[in-house]
mmCIF file of C-alpha atoms in Angstrom:
data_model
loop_
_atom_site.group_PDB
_atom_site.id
_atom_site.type_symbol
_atom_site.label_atom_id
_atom_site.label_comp_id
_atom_site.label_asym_id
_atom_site.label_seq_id
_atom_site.Cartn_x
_atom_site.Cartn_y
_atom_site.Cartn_z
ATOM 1 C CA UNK L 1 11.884 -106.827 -39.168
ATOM 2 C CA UNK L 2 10.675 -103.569 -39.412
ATOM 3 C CA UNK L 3 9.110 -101.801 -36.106
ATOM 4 C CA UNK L 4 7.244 -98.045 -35.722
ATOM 5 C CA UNK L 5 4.344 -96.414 -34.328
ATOM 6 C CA UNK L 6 4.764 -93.983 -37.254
ATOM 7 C CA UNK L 7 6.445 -95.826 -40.050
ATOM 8 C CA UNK L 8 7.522 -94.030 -43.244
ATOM 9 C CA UNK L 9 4.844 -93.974 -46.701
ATOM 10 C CA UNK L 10 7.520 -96.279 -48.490
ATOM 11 C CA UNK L 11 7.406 -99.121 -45.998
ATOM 12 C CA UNK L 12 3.781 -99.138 -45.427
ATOM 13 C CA UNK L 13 3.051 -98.630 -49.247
ATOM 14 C CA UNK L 14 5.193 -101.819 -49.667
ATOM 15 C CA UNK L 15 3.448 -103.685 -46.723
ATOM 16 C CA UNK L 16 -0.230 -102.792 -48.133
ATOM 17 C CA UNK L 17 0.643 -103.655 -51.576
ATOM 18 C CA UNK L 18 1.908 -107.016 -49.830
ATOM 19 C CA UNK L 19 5.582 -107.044 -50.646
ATOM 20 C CA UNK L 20 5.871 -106.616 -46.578
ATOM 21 C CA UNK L 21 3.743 -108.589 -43.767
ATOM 22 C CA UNK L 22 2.168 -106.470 -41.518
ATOM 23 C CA UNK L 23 1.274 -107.091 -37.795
ATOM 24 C CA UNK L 24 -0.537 -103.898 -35.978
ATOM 25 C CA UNK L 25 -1.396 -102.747 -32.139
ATOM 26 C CA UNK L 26 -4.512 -100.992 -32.269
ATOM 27 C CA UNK L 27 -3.990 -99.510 -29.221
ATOM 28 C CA UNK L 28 -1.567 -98.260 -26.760
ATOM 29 C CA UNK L 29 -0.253 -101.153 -24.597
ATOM 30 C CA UNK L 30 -0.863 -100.447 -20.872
ATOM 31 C CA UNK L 31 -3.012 -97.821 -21.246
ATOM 32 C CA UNK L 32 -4.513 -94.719 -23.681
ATOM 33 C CA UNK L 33 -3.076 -91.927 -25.526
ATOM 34 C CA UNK L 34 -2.633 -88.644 -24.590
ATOM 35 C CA UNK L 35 -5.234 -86.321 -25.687
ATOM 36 C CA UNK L 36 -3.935 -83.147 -27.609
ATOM 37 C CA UNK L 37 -4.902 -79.413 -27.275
ATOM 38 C CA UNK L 38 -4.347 -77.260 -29.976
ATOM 39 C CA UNK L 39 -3.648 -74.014 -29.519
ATOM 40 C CA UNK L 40 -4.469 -71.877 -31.972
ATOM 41 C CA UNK L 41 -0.823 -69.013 -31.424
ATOM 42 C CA UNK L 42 -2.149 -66.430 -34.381
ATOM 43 C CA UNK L 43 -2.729 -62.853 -33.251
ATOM 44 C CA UNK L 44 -1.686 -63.774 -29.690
ATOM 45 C CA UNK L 45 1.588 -62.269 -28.783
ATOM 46 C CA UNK L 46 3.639 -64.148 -26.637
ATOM 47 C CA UNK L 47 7.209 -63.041 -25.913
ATOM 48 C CA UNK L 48 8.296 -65.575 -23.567
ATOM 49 C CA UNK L 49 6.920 -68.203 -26.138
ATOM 50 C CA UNK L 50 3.961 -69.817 -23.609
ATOM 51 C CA UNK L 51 0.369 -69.596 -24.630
ATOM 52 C CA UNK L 52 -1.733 -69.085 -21.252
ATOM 53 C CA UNK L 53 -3.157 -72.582 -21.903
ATOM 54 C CA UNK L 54 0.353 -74.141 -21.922
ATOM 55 C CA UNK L 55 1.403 -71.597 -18.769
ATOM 56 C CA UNK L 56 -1.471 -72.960 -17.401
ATOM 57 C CA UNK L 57 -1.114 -76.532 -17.924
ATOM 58 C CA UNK L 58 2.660 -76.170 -16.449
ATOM 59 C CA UNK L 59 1.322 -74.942 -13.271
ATOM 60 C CA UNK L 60 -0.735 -77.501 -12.696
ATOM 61 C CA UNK L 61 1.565 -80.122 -13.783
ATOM 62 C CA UNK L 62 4.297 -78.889 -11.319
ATOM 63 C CA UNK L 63 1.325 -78.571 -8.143
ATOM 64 C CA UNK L 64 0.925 -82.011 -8.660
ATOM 65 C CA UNK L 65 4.734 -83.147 -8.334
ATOM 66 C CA UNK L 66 4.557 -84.195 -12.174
ATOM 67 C CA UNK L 67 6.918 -83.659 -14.794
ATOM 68 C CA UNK L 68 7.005 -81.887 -18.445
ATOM 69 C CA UNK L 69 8.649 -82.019 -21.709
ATOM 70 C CA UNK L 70 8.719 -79.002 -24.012
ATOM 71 C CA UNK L 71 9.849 -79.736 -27.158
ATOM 72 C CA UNK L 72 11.556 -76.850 -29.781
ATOM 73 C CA UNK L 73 13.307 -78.089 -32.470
ATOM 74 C CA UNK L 74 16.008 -75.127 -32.629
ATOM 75 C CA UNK L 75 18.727 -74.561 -30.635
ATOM 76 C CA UNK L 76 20.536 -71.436 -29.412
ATOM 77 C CA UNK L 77 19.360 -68.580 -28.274
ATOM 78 C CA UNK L 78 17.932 -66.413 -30.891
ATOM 79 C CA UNK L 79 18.323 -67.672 -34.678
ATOM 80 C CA UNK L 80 19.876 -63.885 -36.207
ATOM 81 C CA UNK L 81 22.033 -61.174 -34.780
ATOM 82 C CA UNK L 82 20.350 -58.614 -36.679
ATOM 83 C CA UNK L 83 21.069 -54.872 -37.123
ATOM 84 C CA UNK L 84 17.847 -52.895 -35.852
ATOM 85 C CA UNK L 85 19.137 -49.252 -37.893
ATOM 86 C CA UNK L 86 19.844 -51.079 -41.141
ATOM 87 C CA UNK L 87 18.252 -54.482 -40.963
ATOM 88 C CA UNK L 88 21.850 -56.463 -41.192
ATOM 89 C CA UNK L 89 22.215 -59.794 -40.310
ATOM 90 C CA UNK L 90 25.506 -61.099 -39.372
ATOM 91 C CA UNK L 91 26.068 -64.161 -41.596
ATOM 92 C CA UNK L 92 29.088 -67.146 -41.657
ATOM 93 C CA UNK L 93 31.523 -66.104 -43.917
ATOM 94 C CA UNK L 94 31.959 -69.575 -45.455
ATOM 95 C CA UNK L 95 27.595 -70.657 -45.602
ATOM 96 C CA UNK L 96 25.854 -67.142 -46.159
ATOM 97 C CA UNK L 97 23.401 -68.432 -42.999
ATOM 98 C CA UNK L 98 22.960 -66.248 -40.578
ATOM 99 C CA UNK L 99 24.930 -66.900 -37.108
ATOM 100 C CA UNK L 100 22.951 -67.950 -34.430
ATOM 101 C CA UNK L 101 23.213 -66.602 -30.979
ATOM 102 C CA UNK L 102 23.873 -68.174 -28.162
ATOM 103 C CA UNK L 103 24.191 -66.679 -24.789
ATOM 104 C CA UNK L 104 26.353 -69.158 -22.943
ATOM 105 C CA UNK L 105 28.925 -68.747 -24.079
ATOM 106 C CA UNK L 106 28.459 -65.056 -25.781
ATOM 107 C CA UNK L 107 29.093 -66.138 -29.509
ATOM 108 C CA UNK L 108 27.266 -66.450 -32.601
ATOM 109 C CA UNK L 109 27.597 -69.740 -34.268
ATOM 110 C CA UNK L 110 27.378 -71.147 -37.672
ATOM 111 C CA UNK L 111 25.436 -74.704 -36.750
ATOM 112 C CA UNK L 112 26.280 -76.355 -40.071
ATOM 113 C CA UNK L 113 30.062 -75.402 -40.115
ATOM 114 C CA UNK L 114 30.989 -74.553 -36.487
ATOM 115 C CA UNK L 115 32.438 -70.714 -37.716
ATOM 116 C CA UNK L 116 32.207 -68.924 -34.139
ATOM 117 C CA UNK L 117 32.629 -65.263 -33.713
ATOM 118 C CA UNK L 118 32.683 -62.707 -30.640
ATOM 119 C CA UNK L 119 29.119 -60.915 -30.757
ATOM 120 C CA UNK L 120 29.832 -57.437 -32.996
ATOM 121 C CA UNK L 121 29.547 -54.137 -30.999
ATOM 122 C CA UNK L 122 29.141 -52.429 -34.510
ATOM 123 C CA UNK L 123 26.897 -53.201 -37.339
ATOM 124 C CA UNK L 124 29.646 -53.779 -39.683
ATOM 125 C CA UNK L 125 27.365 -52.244 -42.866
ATOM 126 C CA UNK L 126 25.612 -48.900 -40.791
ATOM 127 C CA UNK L 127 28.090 -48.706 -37.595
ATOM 128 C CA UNK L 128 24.947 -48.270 -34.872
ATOM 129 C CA UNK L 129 25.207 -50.127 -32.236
ATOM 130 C CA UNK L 130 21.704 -51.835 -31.818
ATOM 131 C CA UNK L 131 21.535 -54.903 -32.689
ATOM 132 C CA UNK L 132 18.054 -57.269 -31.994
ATOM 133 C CA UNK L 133 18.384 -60.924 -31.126
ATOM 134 C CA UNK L 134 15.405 -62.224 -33.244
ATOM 135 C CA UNK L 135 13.179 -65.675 -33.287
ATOM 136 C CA UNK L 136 14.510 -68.334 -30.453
ATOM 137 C CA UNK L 137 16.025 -71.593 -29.125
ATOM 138 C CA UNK L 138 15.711 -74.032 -26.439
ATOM 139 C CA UNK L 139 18.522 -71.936 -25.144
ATOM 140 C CA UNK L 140 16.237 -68.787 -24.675
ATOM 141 C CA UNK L 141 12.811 -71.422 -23.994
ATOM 142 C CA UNK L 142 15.732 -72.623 -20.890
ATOM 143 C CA UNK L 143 16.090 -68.955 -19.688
ATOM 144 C CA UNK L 144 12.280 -67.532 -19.813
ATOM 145 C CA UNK L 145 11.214 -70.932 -17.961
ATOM 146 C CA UNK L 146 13.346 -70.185 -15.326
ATOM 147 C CA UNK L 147 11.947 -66.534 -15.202
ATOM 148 C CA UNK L 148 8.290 -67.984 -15.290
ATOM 149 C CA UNK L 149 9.147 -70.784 -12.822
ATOM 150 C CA UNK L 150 11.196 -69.879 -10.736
ATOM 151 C CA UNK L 151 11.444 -72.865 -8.127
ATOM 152 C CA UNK L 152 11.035 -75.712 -10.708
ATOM 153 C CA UNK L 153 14.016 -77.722 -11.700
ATOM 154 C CA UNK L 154 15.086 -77.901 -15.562
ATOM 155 C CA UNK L 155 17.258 -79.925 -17.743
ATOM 156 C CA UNK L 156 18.187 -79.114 -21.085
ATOM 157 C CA UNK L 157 18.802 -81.586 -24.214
ATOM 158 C CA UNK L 158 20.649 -80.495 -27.216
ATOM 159 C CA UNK L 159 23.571 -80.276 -29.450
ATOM 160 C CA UNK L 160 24.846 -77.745 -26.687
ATOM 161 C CA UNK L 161 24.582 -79.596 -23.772
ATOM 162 C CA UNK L 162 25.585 -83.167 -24.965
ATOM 163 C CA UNK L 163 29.211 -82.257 -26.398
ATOM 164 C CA UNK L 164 30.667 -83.940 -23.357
ATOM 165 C CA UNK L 165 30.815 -87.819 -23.592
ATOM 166 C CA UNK L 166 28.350 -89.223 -22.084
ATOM 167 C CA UNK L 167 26.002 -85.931 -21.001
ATOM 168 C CA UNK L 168 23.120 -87.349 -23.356
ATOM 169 C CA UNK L 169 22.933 -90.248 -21.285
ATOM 170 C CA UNK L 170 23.293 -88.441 -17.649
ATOM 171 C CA UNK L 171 20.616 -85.338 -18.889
ATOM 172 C CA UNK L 172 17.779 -88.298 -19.565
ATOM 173 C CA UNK L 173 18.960 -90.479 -16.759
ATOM 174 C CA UNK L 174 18.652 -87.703 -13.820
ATOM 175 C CA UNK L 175 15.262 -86.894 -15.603
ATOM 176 C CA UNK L 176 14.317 -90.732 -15.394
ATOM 177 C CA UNK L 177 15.319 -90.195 -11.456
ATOM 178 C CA UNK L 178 13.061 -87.269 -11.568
ATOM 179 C CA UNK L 179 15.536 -85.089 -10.782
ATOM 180 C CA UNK L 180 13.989 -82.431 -12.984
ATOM 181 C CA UNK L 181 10.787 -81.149 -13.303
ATOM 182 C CA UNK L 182 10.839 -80.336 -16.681
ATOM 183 C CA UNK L 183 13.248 -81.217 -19.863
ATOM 184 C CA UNK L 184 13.309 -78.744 -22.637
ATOM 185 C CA UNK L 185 14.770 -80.067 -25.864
ATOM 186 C CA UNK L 186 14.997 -80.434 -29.937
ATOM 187 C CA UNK L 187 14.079 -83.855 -31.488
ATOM 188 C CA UNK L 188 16.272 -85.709 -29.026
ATOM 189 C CA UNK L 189 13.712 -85.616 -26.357
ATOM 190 C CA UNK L 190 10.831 -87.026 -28.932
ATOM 191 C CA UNK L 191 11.836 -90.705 -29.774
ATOM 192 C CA UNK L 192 12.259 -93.938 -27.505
ATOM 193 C CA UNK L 193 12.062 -92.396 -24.312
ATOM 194 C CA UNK L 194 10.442 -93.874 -20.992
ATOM 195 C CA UNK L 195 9.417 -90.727 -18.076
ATOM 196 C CA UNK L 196 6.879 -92.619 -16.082
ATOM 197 C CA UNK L 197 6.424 -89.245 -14.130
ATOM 198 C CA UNK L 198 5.837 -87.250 -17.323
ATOM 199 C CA UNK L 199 2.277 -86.033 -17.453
ATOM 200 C CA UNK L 200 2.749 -82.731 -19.817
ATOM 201 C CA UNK L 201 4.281 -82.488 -23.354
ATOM 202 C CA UNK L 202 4.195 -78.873 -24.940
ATOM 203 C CA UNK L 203 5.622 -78.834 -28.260
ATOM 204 C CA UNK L 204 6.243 -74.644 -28.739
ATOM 205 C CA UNK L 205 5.936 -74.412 -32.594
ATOM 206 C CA UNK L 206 4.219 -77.305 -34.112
ATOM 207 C CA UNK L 207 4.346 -75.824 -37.657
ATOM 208 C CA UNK L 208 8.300 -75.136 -37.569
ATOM 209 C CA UNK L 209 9.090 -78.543 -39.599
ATOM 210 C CA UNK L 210 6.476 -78.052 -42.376
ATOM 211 C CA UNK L 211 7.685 -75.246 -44.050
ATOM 212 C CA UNK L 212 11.125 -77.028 -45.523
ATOM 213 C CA UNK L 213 11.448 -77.285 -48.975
ATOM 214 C CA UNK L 214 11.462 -80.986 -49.703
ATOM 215 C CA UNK L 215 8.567 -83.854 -49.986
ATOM 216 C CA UNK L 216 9.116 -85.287 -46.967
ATOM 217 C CA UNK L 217 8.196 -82.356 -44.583
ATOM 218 C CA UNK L 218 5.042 -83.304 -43.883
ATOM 219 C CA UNK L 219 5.756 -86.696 -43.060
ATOM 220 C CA UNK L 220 9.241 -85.924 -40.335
ATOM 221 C CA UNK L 221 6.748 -83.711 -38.983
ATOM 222 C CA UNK L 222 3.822 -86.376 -38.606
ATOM 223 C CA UNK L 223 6.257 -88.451 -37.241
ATOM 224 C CA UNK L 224 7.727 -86.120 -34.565
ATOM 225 C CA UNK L 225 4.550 -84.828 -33.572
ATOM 226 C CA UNK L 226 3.471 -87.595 -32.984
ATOM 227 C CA UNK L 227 6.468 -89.583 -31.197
ATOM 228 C CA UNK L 228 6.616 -86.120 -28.832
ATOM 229 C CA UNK L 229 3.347 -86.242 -27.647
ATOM 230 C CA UNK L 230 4.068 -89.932 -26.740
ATOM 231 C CA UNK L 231 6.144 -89.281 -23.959
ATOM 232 C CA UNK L 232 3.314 -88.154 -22.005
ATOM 233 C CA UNK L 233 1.342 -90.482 -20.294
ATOM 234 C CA UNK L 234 3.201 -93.582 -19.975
ATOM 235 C CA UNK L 235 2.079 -94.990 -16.996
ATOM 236 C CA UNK L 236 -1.227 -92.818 -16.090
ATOM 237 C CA UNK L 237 -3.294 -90.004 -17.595
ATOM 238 C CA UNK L 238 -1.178 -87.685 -19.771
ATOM 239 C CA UNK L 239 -1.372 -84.406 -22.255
ATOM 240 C CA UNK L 240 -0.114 -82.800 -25.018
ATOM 241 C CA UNK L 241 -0.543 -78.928 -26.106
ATOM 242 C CA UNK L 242 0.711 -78.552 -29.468
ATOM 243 C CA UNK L 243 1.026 -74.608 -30.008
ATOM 244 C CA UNK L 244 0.509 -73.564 -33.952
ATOM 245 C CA UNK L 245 0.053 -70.593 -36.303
ATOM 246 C CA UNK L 246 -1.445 -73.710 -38.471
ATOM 247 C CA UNK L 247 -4.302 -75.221 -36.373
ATOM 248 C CA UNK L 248 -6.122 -76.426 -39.163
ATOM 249 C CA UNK L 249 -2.964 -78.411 -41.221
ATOM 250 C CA UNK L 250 -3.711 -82.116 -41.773
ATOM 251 C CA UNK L 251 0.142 -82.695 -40.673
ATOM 252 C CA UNK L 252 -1.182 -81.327 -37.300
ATOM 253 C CA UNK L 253 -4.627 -82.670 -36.748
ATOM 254 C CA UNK L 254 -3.766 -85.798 -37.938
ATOM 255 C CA UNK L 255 -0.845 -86.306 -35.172
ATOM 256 C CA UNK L 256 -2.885 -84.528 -32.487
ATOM 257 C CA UNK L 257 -5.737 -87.425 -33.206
ATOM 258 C CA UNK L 258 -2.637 -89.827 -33.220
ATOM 259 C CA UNK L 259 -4.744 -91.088 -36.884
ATOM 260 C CA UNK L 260 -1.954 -92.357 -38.676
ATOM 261 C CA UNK L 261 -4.492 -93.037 -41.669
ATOM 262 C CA UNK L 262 -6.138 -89.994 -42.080
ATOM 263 C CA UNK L 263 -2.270 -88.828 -42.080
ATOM 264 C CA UNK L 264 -1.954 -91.358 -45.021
ATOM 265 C CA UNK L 265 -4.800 -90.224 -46.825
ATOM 266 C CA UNK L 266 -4.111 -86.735 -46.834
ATOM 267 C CA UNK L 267 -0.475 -87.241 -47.997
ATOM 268 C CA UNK L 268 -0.378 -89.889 -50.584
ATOM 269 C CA UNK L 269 -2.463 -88.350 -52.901
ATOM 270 C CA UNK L 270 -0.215 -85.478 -53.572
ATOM 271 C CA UNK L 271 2.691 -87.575 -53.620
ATOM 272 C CA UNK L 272 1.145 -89.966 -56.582
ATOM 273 C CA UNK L 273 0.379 -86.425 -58.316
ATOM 274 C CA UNK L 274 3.726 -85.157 -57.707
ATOM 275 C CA UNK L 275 5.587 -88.487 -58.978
ATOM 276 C CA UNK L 276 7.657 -88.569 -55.493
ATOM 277 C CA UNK L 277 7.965 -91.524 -53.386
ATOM 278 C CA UNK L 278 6.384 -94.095 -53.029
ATOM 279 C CA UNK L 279 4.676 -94.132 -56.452
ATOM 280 C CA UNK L 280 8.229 -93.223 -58.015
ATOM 281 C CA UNK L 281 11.820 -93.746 -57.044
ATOM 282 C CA UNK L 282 13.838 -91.007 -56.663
ATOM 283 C CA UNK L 283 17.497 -89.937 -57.444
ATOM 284 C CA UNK L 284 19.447 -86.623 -56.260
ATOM 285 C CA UNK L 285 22.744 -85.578 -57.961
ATOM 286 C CA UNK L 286 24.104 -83.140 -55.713
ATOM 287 C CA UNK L 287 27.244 -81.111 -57.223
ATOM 288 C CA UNK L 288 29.406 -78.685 -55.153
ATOM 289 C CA UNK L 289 32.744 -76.850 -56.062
ATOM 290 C CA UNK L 290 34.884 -73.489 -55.110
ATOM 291 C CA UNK L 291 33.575 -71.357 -58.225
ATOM 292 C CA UNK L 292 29.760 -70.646 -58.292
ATOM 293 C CA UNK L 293 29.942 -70.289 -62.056
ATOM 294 C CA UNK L 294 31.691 -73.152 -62.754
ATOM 295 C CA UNK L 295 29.647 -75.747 -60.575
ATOM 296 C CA UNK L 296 26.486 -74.189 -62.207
ATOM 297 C CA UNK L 297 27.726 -74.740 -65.794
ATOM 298 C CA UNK L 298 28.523 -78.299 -64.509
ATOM 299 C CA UNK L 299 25.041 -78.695 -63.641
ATOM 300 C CA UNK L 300 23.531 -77.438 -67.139
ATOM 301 C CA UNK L 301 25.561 -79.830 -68.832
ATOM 302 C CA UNK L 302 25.085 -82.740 -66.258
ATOM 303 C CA UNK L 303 21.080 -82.398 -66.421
ATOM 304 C CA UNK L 304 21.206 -81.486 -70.034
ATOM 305 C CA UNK L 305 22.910 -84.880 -70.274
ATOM 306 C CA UNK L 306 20.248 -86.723 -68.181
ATOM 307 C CA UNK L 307 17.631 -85.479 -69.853
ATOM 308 C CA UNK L 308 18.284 -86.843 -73.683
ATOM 309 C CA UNK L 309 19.251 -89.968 -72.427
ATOM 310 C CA UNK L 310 17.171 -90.768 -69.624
ATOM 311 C CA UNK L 311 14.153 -88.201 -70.747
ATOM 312 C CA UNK L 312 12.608 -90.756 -73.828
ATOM 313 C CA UNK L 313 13.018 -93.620 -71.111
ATOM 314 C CA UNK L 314 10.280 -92.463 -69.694
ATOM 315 C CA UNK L 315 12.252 -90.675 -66.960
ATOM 316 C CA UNK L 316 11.976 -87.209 -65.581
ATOM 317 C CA UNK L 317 14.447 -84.253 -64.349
ATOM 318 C CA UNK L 318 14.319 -81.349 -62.499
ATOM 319 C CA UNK L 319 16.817 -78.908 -62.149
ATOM 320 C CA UNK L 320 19.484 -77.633 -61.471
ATOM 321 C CA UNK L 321 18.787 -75.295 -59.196
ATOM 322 C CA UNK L 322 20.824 -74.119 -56.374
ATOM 323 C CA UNK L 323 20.463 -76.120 -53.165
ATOM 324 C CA UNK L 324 18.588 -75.127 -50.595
ATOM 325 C CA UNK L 325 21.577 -73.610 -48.531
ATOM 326 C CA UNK L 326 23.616 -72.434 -51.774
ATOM 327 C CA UNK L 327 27.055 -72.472 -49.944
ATOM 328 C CA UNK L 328 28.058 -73.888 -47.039
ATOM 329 C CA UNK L 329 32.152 -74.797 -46.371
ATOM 330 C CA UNK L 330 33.158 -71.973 -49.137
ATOM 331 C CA UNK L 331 31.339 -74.754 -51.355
ATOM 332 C CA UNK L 332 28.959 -73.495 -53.809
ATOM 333 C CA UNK L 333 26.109 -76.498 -54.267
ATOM 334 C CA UNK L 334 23.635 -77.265 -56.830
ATOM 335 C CA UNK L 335 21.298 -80.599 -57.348
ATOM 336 C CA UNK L 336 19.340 -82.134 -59.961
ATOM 337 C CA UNK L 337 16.613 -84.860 -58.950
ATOM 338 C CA UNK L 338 15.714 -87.532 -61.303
ATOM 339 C CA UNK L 339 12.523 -89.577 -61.279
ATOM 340 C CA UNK L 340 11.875 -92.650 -62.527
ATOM 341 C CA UNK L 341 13.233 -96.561 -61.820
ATOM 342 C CA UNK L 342 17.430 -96.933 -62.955
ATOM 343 C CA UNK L 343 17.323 -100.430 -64.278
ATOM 344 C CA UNK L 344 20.779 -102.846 -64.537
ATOM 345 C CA UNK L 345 21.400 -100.515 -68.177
ATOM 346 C CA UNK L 346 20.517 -97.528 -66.745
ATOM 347 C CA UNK L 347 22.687 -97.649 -64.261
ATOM 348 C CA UNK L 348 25.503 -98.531 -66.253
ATOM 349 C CA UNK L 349 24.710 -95.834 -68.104
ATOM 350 C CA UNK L 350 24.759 -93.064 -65.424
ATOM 351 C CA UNK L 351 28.035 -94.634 -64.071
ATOM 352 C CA UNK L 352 29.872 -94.274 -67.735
ATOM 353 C CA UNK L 353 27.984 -90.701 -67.512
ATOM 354 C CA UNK L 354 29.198 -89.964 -64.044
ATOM 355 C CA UNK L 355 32.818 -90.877 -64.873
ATOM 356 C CA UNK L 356 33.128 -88.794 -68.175
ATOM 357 C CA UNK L 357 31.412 -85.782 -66.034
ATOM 358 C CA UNK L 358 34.010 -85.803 -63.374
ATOM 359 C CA UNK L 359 37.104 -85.950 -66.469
ATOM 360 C CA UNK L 360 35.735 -82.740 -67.767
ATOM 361 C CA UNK L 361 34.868 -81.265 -64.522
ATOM 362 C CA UNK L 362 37.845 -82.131 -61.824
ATOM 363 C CA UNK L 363 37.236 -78.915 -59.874
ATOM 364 C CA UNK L 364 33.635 -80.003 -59.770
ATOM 365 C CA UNK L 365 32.284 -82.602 -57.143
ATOM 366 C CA UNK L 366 29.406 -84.664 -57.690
ATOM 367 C CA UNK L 367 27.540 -87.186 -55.578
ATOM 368 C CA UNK L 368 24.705 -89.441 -56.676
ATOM 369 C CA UNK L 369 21.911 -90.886 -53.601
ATOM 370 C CA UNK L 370 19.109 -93.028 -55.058
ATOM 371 C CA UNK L 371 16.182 -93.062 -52.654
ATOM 372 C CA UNK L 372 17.696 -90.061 -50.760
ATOM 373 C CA UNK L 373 16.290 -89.708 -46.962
ATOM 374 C CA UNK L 374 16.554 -85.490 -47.890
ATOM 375 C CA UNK L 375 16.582 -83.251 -51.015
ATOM 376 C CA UNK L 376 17.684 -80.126 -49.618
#
C-alpha cells in the first residue's frame, strides 16, 4: 500500500493507467487548507531575508500566542567565503564547491565531504583582507530572527543541530510542547509533522529547488511546497507565504492552490516530450576515478559501447558529460543516462558489458541505477 498527499508521476501514472487501485480524500480531514500568499521578492531588497508581508504576518502570529515555521532549504550561514578585491571563493580542496560558512562554530565547511577549515584572514589568490559572506542559511535566517524578534523563542532544525543522538526528536518535541514560538528549518521541518499551535508557514525562497539540473526538480519541489505549507493549520485557521523571484511558475501556483492536477498537467507533458519518466524508464551509469582524463576516456568508450548495441534497439543515450558536481572525494565523476526498457537479454547484455568495462578499466569505477531517484 502506497500512501501520499503528493505522490510521485510514476505511481499515479501507474494507478490511472490501472496497474494500481486508487482510493482519494478530496479534502483535508478535520478541517481546510491553508490559503497561500505569494509574494512576489523581485526588485525588493531584503537583507534580513523577510518580505514586509511575511514580517508582518510574524507579528501577528506571535500577538496571538501562535506559532511559525519558516522553512529554507540551506544550511549554514552564508553559502561562499568570497574575496570582495578579487572575487575568490574559497573552495574544498577535494570537491571544487565552495565552503560554506558557518558562524557557530567559525569554520567553513564542505557539506558533501565534511573538509573543515579555520576562516582565511588572507585571500589566498590577492592577499586583501575583505572577504564577503554571500547568499544564506537557516543558520543566518536563526540569527536575523532573533534581531527582528527579539523576545520570541526559536528552535532550529538541521544537519547542524541534530548531530547529537536524539536532538531531532527533542527540537520537534519541545516545539510540540510549544516551547518555541517559531522553528526555522531545511526539509526536515516539511513532512509528517503534527504543531496543533502552528498557524504561520513562511517558506523564504520558494524557487531555490527548481533550478537543479535533473527532471525531477519540479516535482521534489511540488512536493515540498506543498507538504510545508501543510503544517499550518492543523487544528484551526492557518497560512502560508511562499516568498519567490518566480511568482508566476506552475511548480509554485500549483502547490500554493494545493491542485495536485493542474501540477500533473503542467508536468507530464514535457516529460512524454522529453522521453523521461513515466513514459520511459530510465538508467544512469555513473563512473568516478582519481584521473580526470582517464575516467572521461572510460566514459567515451562506455557510451560509445551503449550506443551500437543498445542504439538500433530502439534505445537512447546521452552523454557523458561530467556530473553535476565534477569532483567530490578527490573523485573525478562522469554519467551517461540511458532511455529505454532493459529486457531479460538486455540486461544480460549490459552485465557481460559492465564486466568487460571494469577488466579494461580497474582504476575506473562504475555504478549502474535503473529508475534512479536523482541524475545529478
Amino acid at each position: 500500500m502506497l500512501g501520499s498527499a503528493t505522490p510521485d508521476l510514476e505511481s499515479m501514472h501507474n494507478a490511472v493507467r490501472g496497474r494500481f487501485r486508487m482510493a482519494q480524500l478530496p479534502e483535508r480531514i478535520g478541517g481546510t487548507l491553508p490559503p497561500v500568499e505569494i509574494v512576489d521578492m523581485r526588485g525588493v531588497p531584503q537583507p534580513e531575508g523577510f518580505s514586509t508581508e511575511l514580517s508582518r504576518a510574524l507579528d501577528q502570529t506571535l500577538a496571538a500566542g501562535e506559532q511559525a515555521i519558516l522553512y529554507y532549504n540551506r544550511r549554514g550561514f552564508a553559502r561562499l567565503w568570497q574575496c570582495c578585491d578579487c572575487g575568490h571563493v574559497v573552495e574544498c580542496p577535494s570537491c571544487d564547491i565552495g565552503l560554506t560558512y558557518h558562524l557557530r562554530p567559525r569554520r567553513l565547511l564542505c557539506h558533501y565531504c565534511d573538509h573543515t577549515r579555520d576562516v582565511p584572514q588572507a585571500c589566498p589568490e590577492c592577499g586583501a583582507d575583505d572577504f564577503l559572506p554571500s547568499g544564506g542559511g537557516t543558520e543566518k535566517v536563526e540569527l536575523n530572527l532573533q534581531a527582528r524578534f527579539p523576545e520570541a523563542r526559536i528552535l532550529r532544525l538541521d544537519h547542524d543541530t541534530t548531530r547529537r543522538r536524539g536532538s531531532h526528536q527533542d527540537i520537534l518535541a519541545a516545539f510540540a510542547r510549544q516551547e518555541a514560538d517559531i522553528l526555522v528549518g531545511t526539509q526536515m521541518v516539511a513532512k509528517g509533522h503534527h504543531f496543533p499551535g502552528v498557524s504561520l508557514v513562511g517558506v523564504l525562497a520558494a524557487d531555490h529547488g527548481l533550478g537543479l539540473p535533473d527532471f525531477r526538480a519540479s516535482e521534489r519541489s511540488f512536493q515540498l511546497l506543498t507538504q510545508v505549507a501543510g503544517r499550518a493549520g492543523r487544528t484551526g485557521q492557518g497560512r502560508a507565504i511562499f516568498q519567490t523571484y518566480q511568482p508566476d511558475n506552475p511548480v509554485i501556483q500549483a502547490a500554493a492552490a494545493h491542485d495536485y492536477q493542474a501540477f500533473l498537467e503542467a508536468e507530464l507533458p514535457m516529460r512524454k516530450a522529453l522521453g523521461y519518466p513515466p513514459f520511459q524508464r530510465l538508467t544512469r551509469l555513473a563512473l568516478s576515478g582519481k584521473r580526470c582524463g582517464e575516467v572521461e576516456a572510460a566514459a567515451a568508450d562506455l557510451a560509445e559501447a551503449l550506443r551500437r548495441e543498445l542504439g538500433p534497439r530502439g534505445m537512447g543515450v546521452l552523454g557523458p558529460a561530467p556530473a553535476v558536481f565534477p569532483r567530490l572525494n578527490d573523485r573525478y565523476r562522469f554519467q551517461i543516462l540511458v532511455k529505454g526498457t532493459f529486457d531479460p537479454a538486455k540486461r544480460t547484455w549490459l552485465a557481460g558489458c559492465l564486466a568487460s568495462f571494469r577488466e579494461a578499466y580497474k582504476k575506473v569505477d562504475v555504478l549502474h541505477d535503473m529508475d534512479p531517484l536523482a541524475v545529478y
